[in-house]
mmCIF file of C-alpha atoms in Angstrom:
data_model
loop_
_atom_site.group_PDB
_atom_site.id
_atom_site.type_symbol
_atom_site.label_atom_id
_atom_site.label_comp_id
_atom_site.label_asym_id
_atom_site.label_seq_id
_atom_site.Cartn_x
_atom_site.Cartn_y
_atom_site.Cartn_z
ATOM 1 C CA MET A 235 107.667 92.704 109.641
ATOM 2 C CA ASN A 236 105.293 93.029 112.555
ATOM 3 C CA LYS A 237 104.636 90.182 115.050
ATOM 4 C CA ARG A 238 101.246 89.436 113.363
ATOM 5 C CA GLY A 239 103.151 88.962 110.079
ATOM 6 C CA HIS A 240 105.629 86.613 111.616
ATOM 7 C CA VAL A 241 102.864 84.447 113.198
ATOM 8 C CA LEU A 242 100.883 84.420 109.897
ATOM 9 C CA ASN A 243 104.091 83.402 107.938
ATOM 10 C CA ALA A 244 104.890 80.676 110.566
ATOM 11 C CA ALA A 245 101.400 79.186 110.542
ATOM 12 C CA LEU A 246 101.184 79.147 106.772
ATOM 13 C CA LEU A 247 104.635 77.750 106.542
ATOM 14 C CA ALA A 248 103.968 75.026 109.034
ATOM 15 C CA ILE A 249 100.744 73.939 107.058
ATOM 16 C CA GLY A 250 102.557 74.097 103.731
ATOM 17 C CA PHE A 251 105.660 72.320 105.093
ATOM 18 C CA GLY A 252 103.454 69.537 106.492
ATOM 19 C CA TYR A 253 102.028 69.065 102.982
ATOM 20 C CA VAL A 254 105.440 69.180 101.333
ATOM 21 C CA LEU A 255 106.727 66.407 103.660
ATOM 22 C CA ASN A 256 103.566 64.385 103.447
ATOM 23 C CA PRO A 257 101.358 65.390 100.502
ATOM 24 C CA ASP A 258 98.659 62.711 100.765
ATOM 25 C CA GLY A 259 96.261 65.015 102.664
ATOM 26 C CA GLY A 260 95.325 62.308 105.152
ATOM 27 C CA VAL A 261 95.690 61.835 108.887
ATOM 28 C CA GLU A 262 99.535 61.625 108.496
ATOM 29 C CA THR A 263 99.650 64.946 106.790
ATOM 30 C CA PHE A 264 97.876 66.602 109.732
ATOM 31 C CA ARG A 265 100.076 64.746 112.157
ATOM 32 C CA THR A 266 103.096 66.139 110.261
ATOM 33 C CA ILE A 267 101.635 69.677 110.438
ATOM 34 C CA ALA A 268 101.167 69.276 114.154
ATOM 35 C CA GLU A 269 104.729 68.064 114.559
ATOM 36 C CA VAL A 270 106.335 70.923 112.629
ATOM 37 C CA SER A 271 104.124 73.757 113.686
ATOM 38 C CA VAL A 272 105.316 74.414 117.237
ATOM 39 C CA PRO A 273 109.142 74.467 116.432
ATOM 40 C CA VAL A 274 108.535 76.500 113.245
ATOM 41 C CA ILE A 275 106.409 79.065 115.109
ATOM 42 C CA LEU A 276 108.802 79.254 118.040
ATOM 43 C CA GLY A 277 111.716 79.774 115.703
ATOM 44 C CA ALA A 278 109.740 82.483 113.804
ATOM 45 C CA LEU A 279 109.079 84.398 116.947
ATOM 46 C CA PHE A 280 112.474 83.893 118.679
ATOM 47 C CA PRO A 281 114.390 86.655 116.881
ATOM 48 C CA ASP A 282 112.092 89.296 118.188
ATOM 49 C CA VAL A 283 112.937 88.475 121.798
ATOM 50 C CA ASP A 284 115.696 91.005 121.191
ATOM 51 C CA THR A 285 113.028 93.703 121.565
ATOM 52 C CA ALA A 286 113.269 93.008 125.345
ATOM 53 C CA PHE A 287 117.068 93.401 125.496
ATOM 54 C CA GLY A 288 119.912 94.335 123.246
ATOM 55 C CA LYS A 289 119.378 96.062 119.885
ATOM 56 C CA HIS A 290 116.342 95.009 117.877
ATOM 57 C CA ARG A 291 117.121 93.561 114.432
ATOM 58 C CA LYS A 292 120.754 93.155 115.528
ATOM 59 C CA THR A 293 121.174 91.089 118.672
ATOM 60 C CA LEU A 294 119.136 88.044 117.471
ATOM 61 C CA HIS A 295 118.833 88.874 113.807
ATOM 62 C CA ASN A 296 122.212 87.735 112.480
ATOM 63 C CA LEU A 297 124.176 84.920 111.010
ATOM 64 C CA PRO A 298 125.890 83.771 114.194
ATOM 65 C CA VAL A 299 122.515 83.247 115.907
ATOM 66 C CA LEU A 300 121.303 81.353 112.821
ATOM 67 C CA ALA A 301 124.392 79.156 112.919
ATOM 68 C CA VAL A 302 123.687 78.215 116.578
ATOM 69 C CA VAL A 303 120.056 77.517 115.932
ATOM 70 C CA GLY A 304 120.840 75.729 112.624
ATOM 71 C CA ALA A 305 123.293 73.376 114.458
ATOM 72 C CA TYR A 306 120.670 72.487 116.985
ATOM 73 C CA PRO A 307 119.099 69.539 115.119
ATOM 74 C CA PHE A 308 122.563 67.950 114.680
ATOM 75 C CA PHE A 309 122.976 67.779 118.489
ATOM 76 C CA PHE A 310 119.509 67.298 119.822
ATOM 77 C CA ALA A 311 116.637 65.273 118.489
ATOM 78 C CA ASN A 312 113.791 67.647 119.319
ATOM 79 C CA LEU A 313 112.615 70.994 117.873
ATOM 80 C CA GLN A 314 114.495 70.341 114.711
ATOM 81 C CA TRP A 315 112.601 72.902 112.684
ATOM 82 C CA VAL A 316 113.280 75.862 114.972
ATOM 83 C CA TRP A 317 115.912 77.012 112.535
ATOM 84 C CA LEU A 318 113.386 77.064 109.661
ATOM 85 C CA GLY A 319 111.260 79.538 111.602
ATOM 86 C CA VAL A 320 114.295 81.690 112.276
ATOM 87 C CA VAL A 321 115.262 81.648 108.614
ATOM 88 C CA THR A 322 111.753 82.659 107.571
ATOM 89 C CA HIS A 323 111.753 85.449 110.161
ATOM 90 C CA TYR A 324 114.975 86.818 108.665
ATOM 91 C CA VAL A 325 113.629 86.483 105.168
ATOM 92 C CA LEU A 326 110.525 88.500 106.061
ATOM 93 C CA ASP A 327 112.514 91.150 107.802
ATOM 94 C CA VAL A 328 114.862 91.526 104.848
ATOM 95 C CA LEU A 329 112.376 91.238 101.937
ATOM 96 C CA GLY A 330 109.158 92.416 103.577
ATOM 97 C CA THR A 331 110.257 95.649 105.332
ATOM 98 C CA THR A 332 112.151 98.826 104.483
ATOM 99 C CA ARG A 333 114.617 98.475 107.409
ATOM 100 C CA GLY A 334 116.261 95.012 106.959
ATOM 101 C CA ILE A 335 118.533 93.242 109.433
ATOM 102 C CA ALA A 336 122.159 93.304 110.584
ATOM 103 C CA LEU A 337 123.213 89.939 109.282
ATOM 104 C CA PHE A 338 126.839 90.341 110.364
ATOM 105 C CA TYR A 339 126.170 91.726 113.829
ATOM 106 C CA PRO A 340 128.148 92.049 116.207
ATOM 107 C CA LEU A 341 131.038 92.435 113.631
ATOM 108 C CA TRP A 342 129.261 94.887 111.518
ATOM 109 C CA ASP A 343 126.139 97.037 112.280
ATOM 110 C CA ARG A 344 125.019 97.576 108.760
ATOM 111 C CA GLU A 345 121.413 96.493 108.077
ATOM 112 C CA PHE A 346 120.723 94.731 104.840
ATOM 113 C CA ASP A 347 117.445 94.970 103.004
ATOM 114 C CA VAL A 348 115.972 95.078 99.489
ATOM 115 C CA PRO A 349 114.417 98.110 97.770
ATOM 116 C CA PHE A 350 110.912 96.672 97.529
ATOM 117 C CA GLY A 351 110.012 96.157 101.187
ATOM 118 C CA VAL A 352 107.093 98.017 102.786
ATOM 119 C CA PRO A 353 106.839 99.869 106.122
ATOM 120 C CA VAL A 354 105.932 97.491 109.032
ATOM 121 C CA ASP A 355 102.595 99.270 109.540
ATOM 122 C CA SER A 356 101.671 99.195 105.709
ATOM 123 C CA LYS A 357 98.362 97.932 104.529
ATOM 124 C CA TRP A 358 100.375 95.739 102.147
ATOM 125 C CA SER A 359 102.447 93.965 104.721
ATOM 126 C CA GLY A 360 99.894 91.102 105.061
ATOM 127 C CA VAL A 361 99.816 90.542 101.276
ATOM 128 C CA LEU A 362 103.615 90.699 101.095
ATOM 129 C CA THR A 363 103.836 88.184 103.952
ATOM 130 C CA VAL A 364 101.655 85.674 102.087
ATOM 131 C CA VAL A 365 103.613 86.149 98.858
ATOM 132 C CA ILE A 366 106.995 85.690 100.588
ATOM 133 C CA THR A 367 105.608 82.570 102.421
ATOM 134 C CA ALA A 368 104.572 81.011 99.089
ATOM 135 C CA VAL A 369 108.020 81.650 97.695
ATOM 136 C CA GLU A 370 109.647 80.070 100.756
ATOM 137 C CA LEU A 371 107.419 77.040 100.396
ATOM 138 C CA ALA A 372 108.297 76.672 96.725
ATOM 139 C CA VAL A 373 112.087 76.796 97.619
ATOM 140 C CA ILE A 374 111.520 74.185 100.386
ATOM 141 C CA ALA A 375 109.648 71.903 98.109
ATOM 142 C CA GLY A 376 112.317 72.270 95.427
ATOM 143 C CA LEU A 377 114.974 71.354 97.948
ATOM 144 C CA VAL A 378 113.043 68.320 99.248
ATOM 145 C CA TYR A 379 111.953 66.961 95.858
ATOM 146 C CA TYR A 380 114.189 68.324 93.089
ATOM 147 C CA ALA A 381 117.591 69.169 94.512
ATOM 148 C CA PRO A 382 120.584 67.122 93.519
ATOM 149 C CA PRO A 383 121.432 64.137 95.860
ATOM 150 C CA ALA A 384 124.187 66.024 97.631
ATOM 151 C CA VAL A 385 121.856 68.930 98.525
ATOM 152 C CA GLN A 386 119.140 66.433 99.512
ATOM 153 C CA GLN A 387 121.571 64.811 102.001
ATOM 154 C CA VAL A 388 122.158 68.219 103.636
ATOM 155 C CA THR A 389 118.469 69.089 103.694
ATOM 156 C CA GLU A 390 117.603 65.667 105.247
ATOM 157 C CA GLY A 391 120.238 66.374 107.904
ATOM 158 C CA LEU A 392 118.487 69.630 108.662
ATOM 159 C CA GLY A 393 115.161 67.877 109.000
ATOM 160 C CA LEU A 394 113.740 68.887 105.473
ATOM 161 C CA GLY A 395 113.651 65.479 103.935
ATOM 162 C CA ALA A 396 110.463 63.386 104.061
ATOM 163 C CA GLN A 397 112.676 60.349 104.839
ATOM 164 C CA THR A 398 113.823 62.097 108.105
ATOM 165 C CA LEU A 399 110.153 61.851 109.342
ATOM 166 C CA GLY A 400 109.999 58.169 108.471
ATOM 167 C CA PHE A 401 107.450 58.484 105.612
#
């Protein structure tokens, strides 16, 4: 996915995530959107920093990097949704493009993708970005509201639960 697609995904995800966590549509919903938007957008753009060094779609597009970023909210109280932006970046690069990412780099260089992605410069990349974002939001809503209690405890630990925000 291109940078425009990642920014679009992150912005739509932040708005949708704000509504998932606080669906009343009032001032608190917009406060939640403001609270989650910066870390989600930063996380969504972070993996492409590897275009300036290393190997693109390898150096910062892998599970070890995701593990480090995913552990971040367990040790620090700020930017707890950066990991969510990183995950959505990976999802867009795997599902939305024809190239994929090297999930197990540096142990294995193979890039993983799916057969229905489109080239980065395709006229369909924007549409595919919106569709993938809608699916991501549906999964997040399912985890927040419909997951079994054990899964909800994990998602709250990652900052996905509405209770984590004090609502």
